[in-house]
Amino acid sequence: MAAVRPPHHNAAQGGARLLVNARFRDPLAPATSRGADLPDAMAVEGGRIVAVGRAAELAPFADRGFVRTDMGGATVLPGFIDCHSHLLLTGIMDLGMDLSVAETLGDVLDMVADAVRNAPFGAMVYGFRLEELDLAERRMPTKAELDSVAPGRAVLLMHATCHRCIMNTPALRQLAVPRGLPGADTEGGRGTAPFTGVVRDPGILTWVFPAILRSMDRPHLDAAALVAARSALRVGITTVHSMEGGELTPGGSPVLLDNATRLPLRVVCWNQSMDLAEVEQLALPRVGGCICADGELDARTAALFEPYSDDPGNDGTLLYSQQEMDDFVLSAHARGLQVAVHCESERAIDQVLRAMERAQRLEPRSDSRHRIEHFELPTWDQIDRMARAGVVASMQPAFVESYFGDDRMAHLASLFGPHRMRRLHPYRAILDAGVRVCGGSDSPVTNYTPLRGMAAAVNHPFAEQSVTMAEALRMFTTEAAFSAFEEADKGRLLPGMLADLVVLGRDPLVDRSGPTDMASVADIPVLGTWVDGQPVTPEP
């Protein structure tokens, strides 16, 4: 693939505007600012902020032809940045059957039966975002149950984590799942026994996702990218870091980069492949994303130092040897690339952190900003090592709500035990150690909802790991911009910065009556999203 493609939106930049009657809150302004001392006007021109201040001070801009826009007393922040998502997969799932609304197995099977009736003959029927813990029966449907409601038709249902799925018999045949595929469960665990239909890491990454992508034509992928971009804009996101390519979405990076100039928001593309020649061909300054060092906690494939509490013979899965990871990280680091690797738990974190420390020792660089994606169950020592190495923790605070919500505390205790589980998403400890943390969603694992992520970090079920609202906001603004070397353009409301804005119905830090109820942050209405100084939602 030739030529450099700018990893951001390049639509015609808007004209000059003077925005008035709003609270313009910079994420690094004092969190105690109540409104009267905040700027209430902003001038934008050519897609960038020209001035921020009091309306009286900026009034001369109106005389220069800046179009006056009344913001109706709203709170305006820098546009949110989602630092870990999968734009194409999000769009594919948004265009497919959403199983997150199901409350029982019967609901799931009814939805599958309806989809089969409406699908073209011979087409695979896909369902996404299935979470068995949200079902009354608290289990996935079986291969036999799917066979019964879709006789002769191929059905694949993807778990909400995207780290396991269930297929029926025709789907196993259509995808040609090979005997001995790692992660493909068999009855009784016997290698010669029939498949159960469940495929988890690593087979879901190496076989299932590539097969899904191969089954979709280019117009469908282009449509998926646009659908996902619009979903992100509706919740105030103006930049997404999208993890594409590699085994998870083969060919996805060229698709995303080809669409970048047509999408209504900015994209930072991470090519999640160890093929550095491919990264150079794509002209990207970074490599990684979901290069998976391990699997996923709930699937019991994340790599632990000690076995899962409810599965004494299983301590998870490392997908690379230490030598393989060392060689990859050093090679990328020596070429000046920023590196990001998926590590959910201790053993994977240790492997990748060792590789990053070694690369810096052998090839010193002053500001590499390598990232560990997820960083969900670190040890206290690993947190300190992250700080010393200057490695960024790219985390998804909304996972806290998913993991700890409703009646799931007992489930976590069964996985990790009461002591180990208290190291899950330890935001306070990470920030206090000096580690930079950027926020994301891992969409489609959780939806694009940055305010929900902020609320989850503030309302951590382990109070000692809670953060302030100001800290949570910075994860999706200033720290997010820093994590991609974009702090000169994004994340703050300062002259010269891009005029990418989110307009909120309430100030997430304070309101007119006093401190914001942090539990309600997730419900703050997003009134509009602006890119290049122009409103893009609600759609004009």
XYZ file of C-alpha atoms in Angstrom:
540
model
C 0.000 0.000 0.000
C 1.499 3.291 -1.041
C 1.523 6.813 0.258
C 0.916 8.271 3.664
C -2.721 8.536 4.576
C -3.387 11.090 7.326
C -4.956 9.252 10.278
C -7.609 11.886 10.803
C -10.641 13.559 9.310
C -9.892 16.031 6.513
C -13.362 17.283 5.614
C -13.619 20.905 4.542
C -12.759 22.931 7.568
C -15.548 25.156 8.803
C -15.896 28.905 8.756
C -15.418 31.360 11.587
C -17.774 31.105 14.572
C -18.103 32.862 17.903
C -19.590 30.471 20.449
C -21.239 32.199 23.404
C -23.361 31.425 26.462
C -21.566 28.262 27.541
C -19.155 26.933 30.149
C -15.917 26.172 28.354
C -14.159 23.754 30.685
C -10.549 22.869 29.991
C -9.634 19.506 31.592
C -6.587 21.041 33.293
C -8.497 24.008 34.740
C -9.082 23.857 38.511
C -11.799 21.297 39.201
C -13.379 23.667 41.726
C -14.349 26.195 39.059
C -18.092 26.621 39.456
C -19.037 28.466 36.268
C -18.759 32.164 36.998
C -14.992 31.973 36.675
C -14.995 29.774 33.556
C -14.720 31.211 30.041
C -18.135 31.685 28.453
C -17.056 32.375 24.864
C -14.827 30.815 22.226
C -13.797 31.893 18.737
C -13.025 29.192 16.165
C -11.761 29.527 12.607
C -10.235 27.166 10.088
C -11.004 24.185 12.261
C -9.025 25.486 15.242
C -9.625 27.460 18.411
C -8.614 31.093 17.988
C -9.493 32.482 21.405
C -11.177 31.492 24.666
C -12.383 33.985 27.255
C -15.237 36.119 28.484
C -17.915 37.171 26.004
C -17.113 40.855 26.414
C -13.461 40.233 25.596
C -14.296 38.228 22.478
C -17.071 40.516 21.218
C -14.802 42.095 18.548
C -14.735 38.744 16.737
C -18.382 39.303 15.794
C -17.368 42.548 14.116
C -14.850 40.568 12.051
C -17.580 38.373 10.592
C -17.494 35.461 13.021
C -20.957 33.893 13.091
C -22.395 34.148 16.603
C -23.675 30.797 17.931
C -25.604 30.668 21.218
C -24.782 27.431 23.061
C -27.770 27.689 25.391
C -25.841 27.567 28.653
C -24.326 24.151 27.896
C -20.963 22.880 29.101
C -18.352 22.505 26.352
C -15.345 20.206 26.708
C -12.680 19.004 24.294
C -14.047 16.173 22.185
C -13.610 12.815 23.857
C -10.919 10.430 22.606
C -11.479 6.672 22.768
C -8.029 5.093 22.963
C -8.932 1.458 22.344
C -11.688 0.365 20.013
C -12.321 -1.737 16.944
C -14.220 0.495 14.544
C -14.861 -2.091 11.840
C -15.955 -4.810 14.268
C -18.184 -2.301 16.042
C -19.887 -1.424 12.783
C -20.189 -5.068 11.744
C -21.889 -5.838 15.042
C -24.083 -2.735 14.852
C -25.295 -4.009 11.481
C -25.908 -7.487 12.903
C -28.124 -9.128 15.525
C -27.651 -7.531 18.960
C -28.113 -10.178 21.654
C -27.416 -7.830 24.563
C -31.169 -7.225 24.869
C -31.891 -10.905 25.565
C -32.962 -11.794 29.107
C -33.360 -15.565 28.733
C -32.068 -18.383 26.562
C -35.518 -18.476 25.019
C -35.064 -14.854 23.916
C -31.742 -15.743 22.281
C -33.161 -18.745 20.450
C -36.226 -16.788 19.299
C -33.983 -14.042 17.911
C -31.877 -16.623 16.090
C -34.966 -18.282 14.603
C -36.275 -14.907 13.385
C -32.903 -13.999 11.875
C -32.703 -17.329 10.058
C -36.144 -16.805 8.534
C -35.129 -13.368 7.233
C -31.581 -14.167 6.076
C -30.763 -15.072 2.472
C -30.527 -18.803 1.964
C -27.014 -20.069 2.602
C -25.880 -16.937 4.438
C -24.252 -17.299 7.836
C -26.392 -15.823 10.630
C -24.326 -13.838 13.124
C -25.330 -12.703 16.608
C -23.201 -10.451 18.760
C -22.804 -9.129 22.334
C -24.060 -12.294 24.045
C -23.403 -12.298 27.803
C -24.602 -15.424 29.588
C -24.427 -13.775 33.005
C -27.219 -11.445 31.866
C -29.482 -14.403 31.043
C -31.792 -15.955 33.610
C -30.186 -19.354 32.987
C -26.650 -17.887 33.239
C -25.289 -20.056 30.437
C -24.656 -19.922 26.699
C -26.931 -21.803 24.303
C -25.573 -25.153 23.189
C -24.727 -26.346 19.702
C -27.749 -28.674 19.830
C -30.093 -25.835 20.804
C -28.881 -23.721 17.895
C -29.222 -26.691 15.543
C -32.825 -27.138 16.671
C -33.937 -23.555 15.896
C -31.863 -23.247 12.710
C -31.947 -26.656 11.017
C -29.447 -26.759 8.188
C -28.513 -23.077 8.631
C -25.154 -21.820 9.876
C -25.307 -19.757 13.094
C -22.451 -18.126 15.019
C -23.061 -16.211 18.256
C -20.209 -14.050 19.564
C -19.735 -13.485 23.283
C -19.698 -9.872 24.463
C -15.957 -10.099 25.160
C -15.214 -11.261 21.593
C -12.902 -13.876 23.103
C -15.270 -16.826 22.674
C -18.227 -17.850 20.561
C -20.706 -20.680 20.064
C -21.451 -22.178 16.650
C -23.919 -24.767 15.475
C -23.069 -27.791 13.344
C -23.524 -26.152 9.903
C -21.389 -23.176 11.006
C -18.559 -25.461 12.083
C -18.677 -27.023 8.613
C -18.992 -23.709 6.765
C -16.006 -22.202 8.585
C -14.096 -25.477 8.167
C -12.954 -25.447 11.793
C -9.981 -27.820 11.763
C -9.511 -30.710 14.137
C -7.005 -29.717 16.811
C -7.603 -25.948 16.509
C -6.347 -24.493 19.819
C -9.314 -23.138 21.744
C -11.929 -25.249 19.924
C -13.642 -27.229 22.686
C -14.497 -30.894 22.190
C -16.910 -33.076 24.128
C -15.202 -34.277 27.282
C -12.001 -32.551 26.188
C -11.065 -35.520 24.014
C -9.216 -34.619 20.830
C -11.166 -37.070 18.678
C -14.583 -36.194 20.135
C -17.089 -33.947 18.313
C -16.765 -30.182 18.680
C -19.022 -28.582 21.299
C -19.324 -25.493 19.098
C -17.437 -23.284 21.567
C -14.258 -21.654 20.268
C -12.168 -19.419 22.516
C -8.624 -18.026 22.499
C -6.463 -18.490 20.554
C -8.600 -20.160 17.882
C -11.202 -17.424 17.855
C -8.461 -14.950 16.909
C -6.569 -17.112 14.438
C -9.512 -18.776 12.701
C -12.971 -17.417 13.514
C -12.462 -13.671 13.091
C -10.509 -14.026 9.827
C -13.321 -16.219 8.502
C -15.942 -13.625 9.462
C -14.022 -10.834 7.715
C -13.481 -12.934 4.589
C -17.226 -13.489 4.338
C -17.930 -9.738 4.034
C -17.465 -7.657 0.907
C -15.866 -4.201 0.783
C -19.144 -2.195 0.597
C -20.304 -3.918 3.789
C -17.053 -3.010 5.566
C -17.249 0.597 4.337
C -20.810 0.822 5.662
C -19.716 -0.689 8.967
C -16.996 1.943 9.429
C -19.483 4.769 8.861
C -22.122 3.287 11.169
C -19.577 2.913 13.969
C -18.194 6.423 13.446
C -21.668 7.899 13.791
C -22.228 5.894 16.981
C -19.045 7.361 18.436
C -19.960 10.914 17.482
C -23.352 10.652 19.159
C -21.670 10.192 22.552
C -19.151 13.001 22.104
C -16.169 11.102 20.693
C -14.236 13.037 18.059
C -11.208 10.717 17.793
C -11.083 6.932 17.961
C -7.971 4.805 18.214
C -8.998 1.843 16.085
C -7.206 -1.485 16.339
C -7.374 -3.087 12.894
C -5.583 -5.661 10.773
C -3.665 -8.652 12.022
C -5.494 -11.885 12.779
C -8.507 -10.169 14.329
C -9.526 -8.089 11.301
C -7.258 -9.117 8.411
C -7.070 -6.368 5.811
C -8.842 -3.982 8.175
C -6.159 -1.300 8.346
C -6.212 -0.484 4.609
C -10.023 -0.404 4.739
C -9.960 2.015 7.660
C -7.270 4.229 6.166
C -9.064 4.337 2.820
C -12.192 5.488 4.671
C -10.410 7.950 6.976
C -10.920 10.907 4.659
C -14.635 10.125 4.359
C -15.455 9.500 7.998
C -16.981 12.348 10.050
C -14.479 11.921 12.919
C -10.737 11.438 13.323
C -9.132 8.012 13.499
C -5.781 6.874 14.846
C -5.065 3.523 13.212
C -3.165 0.805 15.063
C -2.160 -2.094 12.836
C -2.296 -5.083 15.179
C 0.293 -7.214 13.433
C 3.898 -8.052 14.198
C 4.696 -7.589 10.503
C 6.722 -4.379 10.658
C 7.117 -4.246 6.889
C 3.333 -4.027 6.642
C 3.307 -1.169 9.150
C 5.931 0.693 7.130
C 3.928 0.125 3.954
C 0.917 1.660 5.685
C 3.130 4.610 6.714
C 2.075 4.358 10.362
C 4.245 5.553 13.278
C 2.836 2.889 15.596
C 2.239 -0.845 15.755
C 0.035 -3.073 17.847
C -3.263 -2.842 19.621
C -4.736 -6.288 19.995
C -1.530 -8.147 19.449
C -2.691 -10.469 22.183
C -0.076 -11.571 24.687
C -2.830 -13.412 26.541
C -6.572 -13.976 26.357
C -9.472 -12.715 28.459
C -10.244 -12.943 32.159
C -13.826 -14.187 32.029
C -12.930 -16.815 29.425
C -10.147 -17.944 31.785
C -7.531 -17.435 29.085
C -5.850 -14.329 30.573
C -2.427 -15.406 31.833
C -2.130 -15.515 35.634
C 0.816 -16.329 37.881
C -1.385 -18.761 39.815
C -4.358 -20.798 38.520
C -7.909 -19.533 38.412
C -9.569 -20.180 41.762
C -12.362 -22.235 40.195
C -10.083 -24.029 37.699
C -6.985 -25.233 39.577
C -5.301 -26.682 36.501
C -5.610 -23.516 34.417
C -3.444 -20.413 34.748
C -4.424 -18.967 31.370
C -2.611 -18.740 28.061
C 0.459 -16.877 26.869
C 0.271 -16.636 23.093
C 3.963 -15.812 22.549
C 7.230 -16.899 24.093
C 9.381 -14.370 25.909
C 11.891 -14.543 23.051
C 9.226 -13.817 20.431
C 7.938 -10.831 22.396
C 11.449 -9.541 23.095
C 12.378 -9.703 19.414
C 9.192 -7.989 18.240
C 9.292 -5.147 20.754
C 13.004 -4.475 20.252
C 12.684 -4.440 16.470
C 9.732 -2.043 16.562
C 11.336 0.135 19.228
C 14.598 0.357 17.276
C 12.655 1.585 14.240
C 11.154 4.408 16.291
C 7.673 2.922 16.394
C 5.259 3.259 19.284
C 4.249 -0.228 20.470
C 0.998 -1.388 22.084
C 0.253 -4.950 23.220
C -2.883 -6.545 24.705
C -2.161 -7.779 28.254
C -5.089 -8.453 30.550
C -3.313 -10.082 33.447
C -0.132 -10.545 35.451
C 1.866 -13.061 33.464
C 1.257 -11.342 30.120
C 1.942 -7.918 31.640
C 5.224 -9.243 32.994
C 6.244 -10.673 29.623
C 5.534 -7.493 27.679
C 6.882 -5.140 30.324
C 10.126 -7.139 30.392
C 10.350 -6.769 26.606
C 9.737 -3.004 26.762
C 12.253 -2.508 29.578
C 14.820 -4.536 27.638
C 14.241 -2.575 24.422
C 14.722 0.731 26.213
C 17.880 -0.566 27.872
C 19.392 -1.759 24.570
C 18.134 1.114 22.387
C 17.508 4.140 24.649
C 14.768 6.522 23.496
C 13.695 9.626 25.372
C 9.955 9.393 24.788
C 8.654 6.134 23.314
C 5.221 6.134 25.015
C 4.739 2.415 24.519
C 1.395 1.181 25.777
C -0.005 -1.867 27.496
C -3.610 -2.343 26.472
C -6.135 -3.326 29.174
C -3.734 -3.760 32.138
C -6.624 -5.205 34.123
C -4.998 -7.360 36.794
C -1.470 -6.072 37.441
C 0.645 -6.687 40.510
C 1.659 -3.726 42.652
C 5.274 -4.190 41.561
C 4.281 -4.128 37.885
C 2.546 -0.794 38.432
C 5.769 0.692 39.821
C 7.759 -0.748 36.916
C 5.299 0.786 34.432
C 5.884 4.188 35.990
C 9.670 3.844 35.886
C 9.587 2.670 32.260
C 7.223 5.445 31.135
C 4.781 2.904 29.684
C 1.207 4.148 29.248
C -1.683 2.097 30.612
C -4.462 2.063 28.004
C -7.490 0.993 30.038
C -11.250 0.634 29.686
C -12.984 1.905 32.835
C -16.429 0.740 31.679
C -15.167 -2.801 32.272
C -15.436 -2.011 35.988
C -19.196 -1.700 35.632
C -19.345 -4.883 33.563
C -17.219 -6.888 35.987
C -18.624 -5.654 39.260
C -22.189 -4.770 38.299
C -25.318 -6.371 39.709
C -24.574 -9.811 41.198
C -21.161 -10.418 39.644
C -18.978 -9.906 42.706
C -19.434 -13.559 43.654
C -18.469 -14.559 40.113
C -15.233 -12.558 40.365
C -14.440 -14.127 43.718
C -14.900 -17.552 42.169
C -12.437 -16.662 39.388
C -9.705 -14.961 41.403
C -10.416 -15.347 45.113
C -11.213 -12.470 47.493
C -7.666 -11.075 47.675
C -6.525 -11.243 44.064
C -9.768 -9.701 42.794
C -8.997 -6.479 44.666
C -6.234 -5.805 42.131
C -8.760 -5.592 39.282
C -8.587 -2.185 37.585
C -6.681 -0.487 40.432
C -6.936 3.057 39.042
C -5.990 4.918 42.218
C -2.836 2.872 42.716
C -1.864 3.279 39.063
C -2.294 7.060 39.054
C -0.603 7.497 42.427
C 2.422 5.593 41.098
C 2.735 8.118 38.270
C 1.561 5.933 35.383
C -0.202 7.809 32.571
C -3.650 6.296 31.930
C -5.680 6.802 28.767
C -9.292 5.679 28.513
C -11.159 3.649 25.940
C -14.105 1.323 25.501
C -12.761 -1.685 23.582
C -15.910 -1.238 21.528
C -17.692 -3.482 20.619
C -16.901 -5.187 23.953
C -18.518 -2.203 25.653
C -20.340 0.475 23.708
C -18.845 3.853 22.867
C -19.809 5.586 26.127
C -16.963 7.679 27.571
C -19.159 9.249 30.245
C -20.100 5.765 31.431
C -16.409 4.901 31.623
C -15.664 8.016 33.652
C -18.520 7.262 36.045
C -17.239 3.711 36.512
C -13.727 4.893 37.408
C -15.115 7.411 39.889
C -17.511 4.887 41.435
C -15.098 1.957 41.697
C -16.619 -0.778 43.904
C -13.352 -0.849 45.843
C -13.384 2.675 47.230
C -9.609 2.763 47.644
C -9.258 2.499 43.837
C -11.667 5.316 42.914
C -10.446 8.394 41.061
C -11.716 11.951 41.003
C -14.006 13.146 38.239
C -11.257 15.456 36.987
C -8.851 12.516 36.712
C -11.448 10.421 34.905
C -12.123 13.243 32.451
C -8.434 13.578 31.648
C -8.236 9.869 30.754
C -10.481 10.607 27.754
C -9.014 14.020 26.850
C -5.513 15.193 27.801
C -4.079 11.774 28.661
C -5.693 10.235 25.606
C -4.097 12.863 23.379
C -0.728 12.292 25.074
C -0.959 8.553 24.437
C -0.807 9.158 20.664
C 1.622 12.118 20.639
C -1.290 14.444 19.835
C -1.241 16.712 22.882
C -0.330 19.739 20.740
C -3.631 19.433 18.871
C -6.177 17.659 21.042
C -7.441 17.303 24.579
C -7.603 20.940 25.729
C -9.512 24.146 25.022
C -6.623 26.443 24.154
C -5.874 28.748 21.211
C -4.280 26.786 18.402
C -5.872 23.457 19.353
C -8.292 21.669 17.059
C -11.879 22.835 17.525
C -13.145 19.332 18.287
C -15.759 19.743 20.984
C -18.437 17.920 22.941
C -21.464 19.855 24.184
C -23.001 18.514 27.396
C -26.291 19.234 29.120
C -24.564 19.334 32.507
C -21.080 20.018 33.810
C -19.544 16.668 34.819
C -17.469 18.348 37.524
C -19.978 20.695 39.137
C -23.527 21.895 38.585
C -25.379 25.011 39.655
C -26.476 23.551 42.990
C -23.226 21.981 44.117
C -20.974 18.975 43.489
C -22.125 16.684 40.730
C -23.707 13.393 41.759
C -20.971 11.165 40.357
C -23.307 8.198 39.936
C -25.293 10.224 37.410
C -22.347 11.216 35.223
C -23.128 8.413 32.789
C -26.559 9.951 32.188
C -25.387 13.461 31.295
C -26.933 14.229 27.896
C -24.611 14.815 24.955
C -26.266 17.716 23.153
C -23.859 17.860 20.251
C -20.426 16.986 18.893
C -18.261 19.335 16.840
C -15.345 18.468 14.553
C -13.204 21.140 12.886
C -15.309 23.854 14.505
C -18.565 22.627 12.962
C -21.430 20.609 14.490
C -21.611 17.034 13.214
C -24.266 15.802 15.664
C -27.141 16.217 15.751
C -26.671 15.770 12.020
C -27.335 19.062 10.193
